[in-house]
PDB file of C-alpha atoms in Angstrom:
ATOM      1  CA  MET A   1     123.936 101.394 102.111  1.00  0.00           C
ATOM      2  CA  SER A   2     123.424 101.451 105.884  1.00  0.00           C
ATOM      3  CA  ASP A   3     122.461  98.095 107.401  1.00  0.00           C
ATOM      4  CA  ASP A   4     120.343  99.793 110.057  1.00  0.00           C
ATOM      5  CA  LYS A   5     117.936 101.311 107.526  1.00  0.00           C
ATOM      6  CA  MET A   6     115.158  99.752 105.448  1.00  0.00           C
ATOM      7  CA  TYR A   7     114.032 101.563 102.303  1.00  0.00           C
ATOM      8  CA  ILE A   8     110.408 101.048 101.290  1.00  0.00           C
ATOM      9  CA  SER A   9     109.167 101.814  97.770  1.00  0.00           C
ATOM     10  CA  TYR A  10     105.764 103.106  96.749  1.00  0.00           C
ATOM     11  CA  ASN A  11     105.227  99.866  94.813  1.00  0.00           C
ATOM     12  CA  ASN A  12     105.868  97.856  97.952  1.00  0.00           C
ATOM     13  CA  ILE A  13     103.400  99.941  99.951  1.00  0.00           C
ATOM     14  CA  HIS A  14     100.805  99.534  97.200  1.00  0.00           C
ATOM     15  CA  LYS A  15     101.167  95.745  97.336  1.00  0.00           C
ATOM     16  CA  LEU A  16     101.005  95.639 101.138  1.00  0.00           C
ATOM     17  CA  CYS A  17      97.761  97.648 101.109  1.00  0.00           C
ATOM     18  CA  GLN A  18      96.296  95.337  98.474  1.00  0.00           C
ATOM     19  CA  GLN A  19      97.273  92.285 100.522  1.00  0.00           C
ATOM     20  CA  VAL A  20      95.582  93.516 103.695  1.00  0.00           C
ATOM     21  CA  ALA A  21      92.487  94.810 101.887  1.00  0.00           C
ATOM     22  CA  LYS A  22      91.937  91.319 100.507  1.00  0.00           C
ATOM     23  CA  GLN A  23      92.054  89.905 104.039  1.00  0.00           C
ATOM     24  CA  VAL A  24      89.563  92.511 105.268  1.00  0.00           C
ATOM     25  CA  LEU A  25      87.077  91.771 102.473  1.00  0.00           C
ATOM     26  CA  GLU A  26      87.424  88.020 102.922  1.00  0.00           C
ATOM     27  CA  ARG A  27      86.516  88.466 106.591  1.00  0.00           C
ATOM     28  CA  ASP A  28      83.511  90.610 105.620  1.00  0.00           C
ATOM     29  CA  GLU A  29      84.854  93.454 107.758  1.00  0.00           C
ATOM     30  CA  ARG A  30      84.914  96.270 105.220  1.00  0.00           C
ATOM     31  CA  PRO A  31      85.072  99.441 107.319  1.00  0.00           C
ATOM     32  CA  ASP A  32      82.448 102.167 107.303  1.00  0.00           C
ATOM     33  CA  VAL A  33      85.079 104.778 108.158  1.00  0.00           C
ATOM     34  CA  ILE A  34      88.861 104.959 107.830  1.00  0.00           C
ATOM     35  CA  ILE A  35      90.706 107.113 110.363  1.00  0.00           C
ATOM     36  CA  ALA A  36      94.224 108.012 109.250  1.00  0.00           C
ATOM     37  CA  ILE A  37      96.829 109.137 111.745  1.00  0.00           C
ATOM     38  CA  THR A  38      98.293 112.150 109.972  1.00  0.00           C
ATOM     39  CA  GLY A  39     101.785 111.974 108.610  1.00  0.00           C
ATOM     40  CA  GLY A  40     102.501 108.323 107.953  1.00  0.00           C
ATOM     41  CA  GLY A  41      98.925 107.065 107.861  1.00  0.00           C
ATOM     42  CA  MET A  42      97.546 109.310 105.144  1.00  0.00           C
ATOM     43  CA  ILE A  43      98.989 107.615 102.052  1.00  0.00           C
ATOM     44  CA  PRO A  44      98.321 103.989 103.079  1.00  0.00           C
ATOM     45  CA  ALA A  45      94.793 105.004 104.124  1.00  0.00           C
ATOM     46  CA  ARG A  46      94.099 106.405 100.667  1.00  0.00           C
ATOM     47  CA  ILE A  47      95.594 103.378  98.907  1.00  0.00           C
ATOM     48  CA  ILE A  48      93.802 100.745 100.961  1.00  0.00           C
ATOM     49  CA  ARG A  49      90.500 102.558 100.418  1.00  0.00           C
ATOM     50  CA  SER A  50      90.855 101.902  96.672  1.00  0.00           C
ATOM     51  CA  PHE A  51      91.275  98.167  97.294  1.00  0.00           C
ATOM     52  CA  LEU A  52      88.335  98.112  99.706  1.00  0.00           C
ATOM     53  CA  LYS A  53      85.976  99.589  97.112  1.00  0.00           C
ATOM     54  CA  VAL A  54      82.995  97.371  96.358  1.00  0.00           C
ATOM     55  CA  PRO A  55      80.919  97.873  93.171  1.00  0.00           C
ATOM     56  CA  GLY A  56      77.664  99.609  93.947  1.00  0.00           C
ATOM     57  CA  GLN A  57      78.839 100.937  97.308  1.00  0.00           C
ATOM     58  CA  LYS A  58      80.067 104.423  98.132  1.00  0.00           C
ATOM     59  CA  ASN A  59      83.717 105.154  98.784  1.00  0.00           C
ATOM     60  CA  ILE A  60      84.692 104.797 102.411  1.00  0.00           C
ATOM     61  CA  PRO A  61      85.110 108.246 103.992  1.00  0.00           C
ATOM     62  CA  ILE A  62      88.550 109.040 105.418  1.00  0.00           C
ATOM     63  CA  GLN A  63      88.859 111.125 108.565  1.00  0.00           C
ATOM     64  CA  ALA A  64      92.173 112.256 110.039  1.00  0.00           C
ATOM     65  CA  ILE A  65      93.581 112.630 113.510  1.00  0.00           C
ATOM     66  CA  GLY A  66      96.924 114.206 114.353  1.00  0.00           C
ATOM     67  CA  LEU A  67      99.026 112.824 117.194  1.00  0.00           C
ATOM     68  CA  SER A  68     102.473 113.882 118.272  1.00  0.00           C
ATOM     69  CA  LEU A  69     104.835 113.058 121.091  1.00  0.00           C
ATOM     70  CA  TYR A  70     105.773 115.719 123.596  1.00  0.00           C
ATOM     71  CA  GLU A  71     109.360 116.894 123.030  1.00  0.00           C
ATOM     72  CA  ASP A  72     109.437 115.085 119.651  1.00  0.00           C
ATOM     73  CA  MET A  73     106.890 117.147 117.713  1.00  0.00           C
ATOM     74  CA  GLY A  74     107.520 117.125 113.989  1.00  0.00           C
ATOM     75  CA  LEU A  75     109.486 113.868 114.014  1.00  0.00           C
ATOM     76  CA  ASP A  76     108.171 110.637 112.587  1.00  0.00           C
ATOM     77  CA  ASN A  77     107.240 107.594 114.607  1.00  0.00           C
ATOM     78  CA  ASN A  78     110.547 105.855 114.090  1.00  0.00           C
ATOM     79  CA  VAL A  79     111.608 107.994 117.060  1.00  0.00           C
ATOM     80  CA  ASP A  80     112.302 106.358 120.426  1.00  0.00           C
ATOM     81  CA  LYS A  81     109.278 107.153 122.527  1.00  0.00           C
ATOM     82  CA  ILE A  82     110.527 106.455 126.059  1.00  0.00           C
ATOM     83  CA  GLY A  83     108.632 108.614 128.535  1.00  0.00           C
ATOM     84  CA  LYS A  84     106.995 110.755 125.876  1.00  0.00           C
ATOM     85  CA  GLU A  85     103.436 112.014 126.232  1.00  0.00           C
ATOM     86  CA  VAL A  86     101.078 111.706 123.271  1.00  0.00           C
ATOM     87  CA  ILE A  87      99.265 114.934 122.499  1.00  0.00           C
ATOM     88  CA  ARG A  88      96.561 115.764 119.986  1.00  0.00           C
ATOM     89  CA  THR A  89      97.377 118.144 117.176  1.00  0.00           C
ATOM     90  CA  GLN A  90      94.192 117.350 115.231  1.00  0.00           C
ATOM     91  CA  TRP A  91      91.076 115.442 116.259  1.00  0.00           C
ATOM     92  CA  LEU A  92      87.675 114.436 114.966  1.00  0.00           C
ATOM     93  CA  ASP A  93      84.795 116.893 115.147  1.00  0.00           C
ATOM     94  CA  PHE A  94      82.157 114.668 116.716  1.00  0.00           C
ATOM     95  CA  GLY A  95      79.533 117.384 116.344  1.00  0.00           C
ATOM     96  CA  ALA A  96      80.062 117.394 112.575  1.00  0.00           C
ATOM     97  CA  LEU A  97      80.056 113.598 112.513  1.00  0.00           C
ATOM     98  CA  ASP A  98      76.701 113.540 114.314  1.00  0.00           C
ATOM     99  CA  GLN A  99      75.269 115.997 111.817  1.00  0.00           C
ATOM    100  CA  HIS A 100      76.687 114.680 108.560  1.00  0.00           C
ATOM    101  CA  PHE A 101      77.614 111.058 109.132  1.00  0.00           C
ATOM    102  CA  ASP A 102      75.427 109.779 111.974  1.00  0.00           C
ATOM    103  CA  SER A 103      78.509 109.653 114.245  1.00  0.00           C
ATOM    104  CA  LEU A 104      80.868 106.696 114.631  1.00  0.00           C
ATOM    105  CA  ILE A 105      78.445 104.737 116.783  1.00  0.00           C
ATOM    106  CA  GLY A 106      77.789 101.217 115.516  1.00  0.00           C
ATOM    107  CA  LYS A 107      80.345 101.539 112.717  1.00  0.00           C
ATOM    108  CA  LYS A 108      83.319  99.445 111.649  1.00  0.00           C
ATOM    109  CA  ILE A 109      86.299 101.794 111.988  1.00  0.00           C
ATOM    110  CA  LEU A 110      89.764 101.142 110.568  1.00  0.00           C
ATOM    111  CA  ILE A 111      92.608 103.151 112.110  1.00  0.00           C
ATOM    112  CA  VAL A 112      95.611 103.430 109.772  1.00  0.00           C
ATOM    113  CA  ASP A 113      99.238 104.310 110.443  1.00  0.00           C
ATOM    114  CA  GLU A 114     102.468 103.419 108.664  1.00  0.00           C
ATOM    115  CA  VAL A 115     104.380 101.703 111.476  1.00  0.00           C
ATOM    116  CA  ASP A 116     103.764 100.108 114.855  1.00  0.00           C
ATOM    117  CA  ASP A 117     106.972 101.025 116.660  1.00  0.00           C
ATOM    118  CA  THR A 118     106.492 101.163 120.429  1.00  0.00           C
ATOM    119  CA  ARG A 119     102.669 101.090 120.082  1.00  0.00           C
ATOM    120  CA  THR A 120     102.343 104.289 122.124  1.00  0.00           C
ATOM    121  CA  THR A 121     100.502 106.282 119.459  1.00  0.00           C
ATOM    122  CA  LEU A 122      98.199 103.448 118.410  1.00  0.00           C
ATOM    123  CA  HIS A 123      97.283 102.737 122.029  1.00  0.00           C
ATOM    124  CA  TYR A 124      96.394 106.386 122.553  1.00  0.00           C
ATOM    125  CA  ALA A 125      94.333 106.573 119.356  1.00  0.00           C
ATOM    126  CA  VAL A 126      92.264 103.470 120.127  1.00  0.00           C
ATOM    127  CA  THR A 127      91.765 104.319 123.803  1.00  0.00           C
ATOM    128  CA  GLU A 128      90.661 107.898 123.175  1.00  0.00           C
ATOM    129  CA  LEU A 129      88.397 107.056 120.239  1.00  0.00           C
ATOM    130  CA  GLU A 130      86.706 104.256 122.174  1.00  0.00           C
ATOM    131  CA  LYS A 131      86.198 106.612 125.105  1.00  0.00           C
ATOM    132  CA  GLU A 132      84.652 109.321 122.956  1.00  0.00           C
ATOM    133  CA  VAL A 133      82.346 106.902 121.147  1.00  0.00           C
ATOM    134  CA  GLU A 134      81.142 105.562 124.522  1.00  0.00           C
ATOM    135  CA  GLU A 135      80.421 109.121 125.665  1.00  0.00           C
ATOM    136  CA  GLN A 136      78.446 109.741 122.477  1.00  0.00           C
ATOM    137  CA  GLN A 137      76.483 106.527 123.024  1.00  0.00           C
ATOM    138  CA  LYS A 138      75.504 107.618 126.512  1.00  0.00           C
ATOM    139  CA  ARG A 139      74.573 111.115 125.350  1.00  0.00           C
ATOM    140  CA  LEU A 140      72.439 109.797 122.494  1.00  0.00           C
ATOM    141  CA  ASN A 141      71.083 106.779 124.395  1.00  0.00           C
ATOM    142  CA  ARG A 142      72.481 104.326 121.826  1.00  0.00           C
ATOM    143  CA  LEU A 143      74.172 101.932 124.224  1.00  0.00           C
ATOM    144  CA  ASP A 144      73.042  98.786 122.381  1.00  0.00           C
ATOM    145  CA  GLU A 145      75.041  99.553 119.211  1.00  0.00           C
ATOM    146  CA  LYS A 146      78.478  97.930 118.960  1.00  0.00           C
ATOM    147  CA  THR A 147      81.310  99.943 117.443  1.00  0.00           C
ATOM    148  CA  MET A 148      84.193  97.853 116.115  1.00  0.00           C
ATOM    149  CA  PHE A 149      87.717  99.250 115.894  1.00  0.00           C
ATOM    150  CA  SER A 150      90.473  97.677 113.794  1.00  0.00           C
ATOM    151  CA  ILE A 151      94.047  98.751 113.089  1.00  0.00           C
ATOM    152  CA  PHE A 152      96.070  98.531 109.890  1.00  0.00           C
ATOM    153  CA  VAL A 153      99.783  99.282 109.745  1.00  0.00           C
ATOM    154  CA  LEU A 154     102.205  98.629 106.922  1.00  0.00           C
ATOM    155  CA  HIS A 155     104.992  97.524 109.261  1.00  0.00           C
ATOM    156  CA  ASN A 156     105.103  96.105 112.759  1.00  0.00           C
ATOM    157  CA  LYS A 157     108.548  96.398 114.303  1.00  0.00           C
ATOM    158  CA  ASP A 158     109.701  93.231 116.033  1.00  0.00           C
ATOM    159  CA  LYS A 159     110.450  94.747 119.419  1.00  0.00           C
ATOM    160  CA  LYS A 160     109.085  95.052 122.919  1.00  0.00           C
ATOM    161  CA  LYS A 161     106.107  97.412 122.990  1.00  0.00           C
ATOM    162  CA  ARG A 162     105.540 100.084 125.609  1.00  0.00           C
ATOM    163  CA  ALA A 163     101.765 100.008 125.375  1.00  0.00           C
ATOM    164  CA  GLU A 164      99.087  97.421 124.708  1.00  0.00           C
ATOM    165  CA  LEU A 165      96.075  97.264 122.429  1.00  0.00           C
ATOM    166  CA  PRO A 166      92.696  95.861 123.516  1.00  0.00           C
ATOM    167  CA  ALA A 167      92.834  92.090 124.008  1.00  0.00           C
ATOM    168  CA  GLU A 168      89.595  91.648 122.044  1.00  0.00           C
ATOM    169  CA  MET A 169      91.128  93.411 119.043  1.00  0.00           C
ATOM    170  CA  MET A 170      94.260  91.279 119.108  1.00  0.00           C
ATOM    171  CA  GLU A 171      92.466  87.991 119.705  1.00  0.00           C
ATOM    172  CA  SER A 172      89.870  88.582 116.995  1.00  0.00           C
ATOM    173  CA  GLY A 173      92.464  89.395 114.328  1.00  0.00           C
ATOM    174  CA  ARG A 174      91.502  93.055 114.022  1.00  0.00           C
ATOM    175  CA  TYR A 175      95.107  94.145 114.383  1.00  0.00           C
ATOM    176  CA  LEU A 176      96.380  93.973 110.802  1.00  0.00           C
ATOM    177  CA  ALA A 177     100.082  94.430 110.188  1.00  0.00           C
ATOM    178  CA  ALA A 178     100.977  93.791 106.562  1.00  0.00           C
ATOM    179  CA  THR A 179     104.446  92.608 107.560  1.00  0.00           C
ATOM    180  CA  THR A 180     106.685  92.381 110.617  1.00  0.00           C
ATOM    181  CA  VAL A 181     110.174  93.811 110.219  1.00  0.00           C
ATOM    182  CA  PRO A 182     113.354  94.057 112.318  1.00  0.00           C
ATOM    183  CA  ASP A 183     113.785  97.035 114.610  1.00  0.00           C
ATOM    184  CA  LYS A 184     115.447  99.256 112.026  1.00  0.00           C
ATOM    185  CA  TRP A 185     114.897 102.805 110.813  1.00  0.00           C
ATOM    186  CA  LEU A 186     112.211 102.664 108.121  1.00  0.00           C
ATOM    187  CA  CYS A 187     112.711 105.031 105.205  1.00  0.00           C
ATOM    188  CA  TYR A 188     109.393 105.731 103.514  1.00  0.00           C
ATOM    189  CA  PRO A 189     109.189 107.167  99.989  1.00  0.00           C
ATOM    190  CA  TRP A 190     107.212 110.249 101.001  1.00  0.00           C
ATOM    191  CA  GLU A 191     110.217 111.311 103.090  1.00  0.00           C
ATOM    192  CA  ALA A 192     112.741 110.894 100.245  1.00  0.00           C
ATOM    193  CA  GLN A 193     114.555 113.872  98.759  1.00  0.00           C
ATOM    194  CA  ASP A 194     115.625 111.809  95.728  1.00  0.00           C
ATOM    195  CA  ILE A 195     112.848 109.336  94.899  1.00  0.00           C
ATOM    196  CA  GLU A 196     114.843 107.640  92.139  1.00  0.00           C
ATOM    197  CA  GLU A 197     117.732 106.860  94.468  1.00  0.00           C
ATOM    198  CA  HIS A 198     115.297 105.809  97.178  1.00  0.00           C
ATOM    199  CA  THR A 199     113.588 103.352  94.826  1.00  0.00           C
ATOM    200  CA  VAL A 200     116.930 101.858  93.773  1.00  0.00           C
ATOM    201  CA  LEU A 201     117.839 101.309  97.429  1.00  0.00           C
ATOM    202  CA  ALA A 202     114.437  99.756  98.155  1.00  0.00           C
ATOM    203  CA  LYS A 203     114.798  97.359  95.233  1.00  0.00           C
ATOM    204  CA  ALA A 204     118.273  96.360  96.382  1.00  0.00           C
ATOM    205  CA  GLN A 205     116.739  95.313  99.712  1.00  0.00           C
ATOM    206  CA  GLY A 206     113.840  93.477  98.071  1.00  0.00           C
ATOM    207  CA  ASN A 207     111.307  96.099  99.152  1.00  0.00           C
ATOM    208  CA  ASP A 208     110.001  96.964  95.697  1.00  0.00           C
TER     209      ASP A 208
END
């Protein structure tokens, strides 16, 4: 087994989502909307939604945004991101949100991805979503409504970041990383060709 790789099992991901959902509910910050960054964020977004369910309340809707890195399109976000430009491959339809969901204005919004590597993608997602919500507020004259963004990632890599997240988010505890891990290549189960072998390797590393 390579020492520079960490294998993560589905069971482990399930437990990490449960752990963070408990924190969110204890803080009374259950989101109104979950925004999954496509690829790695889709599965944890769906799992954490189950743990955030409250009897008598509707399921939290999940929206998706697609972000890629110029020259690295199609690769996961374990990739070194030096000098790469984030581009949109899929984005929210704010017109549809206005019509069917009363927009994102004034909502608690949880952005979900699998890993915080260099923080480039997360920085882009938060910055652009905040900007678009502010534009919607001005257009609809709803400037007095506060929209609250939070982030949930399964793994935060212990390394120097190349981008920052809003200070208010960090200081208020709305950046939620289930666990911090060494700067290694993370092998997620949805990428595995042989899930049985993958699970054995994850268990051997204590990631089951």
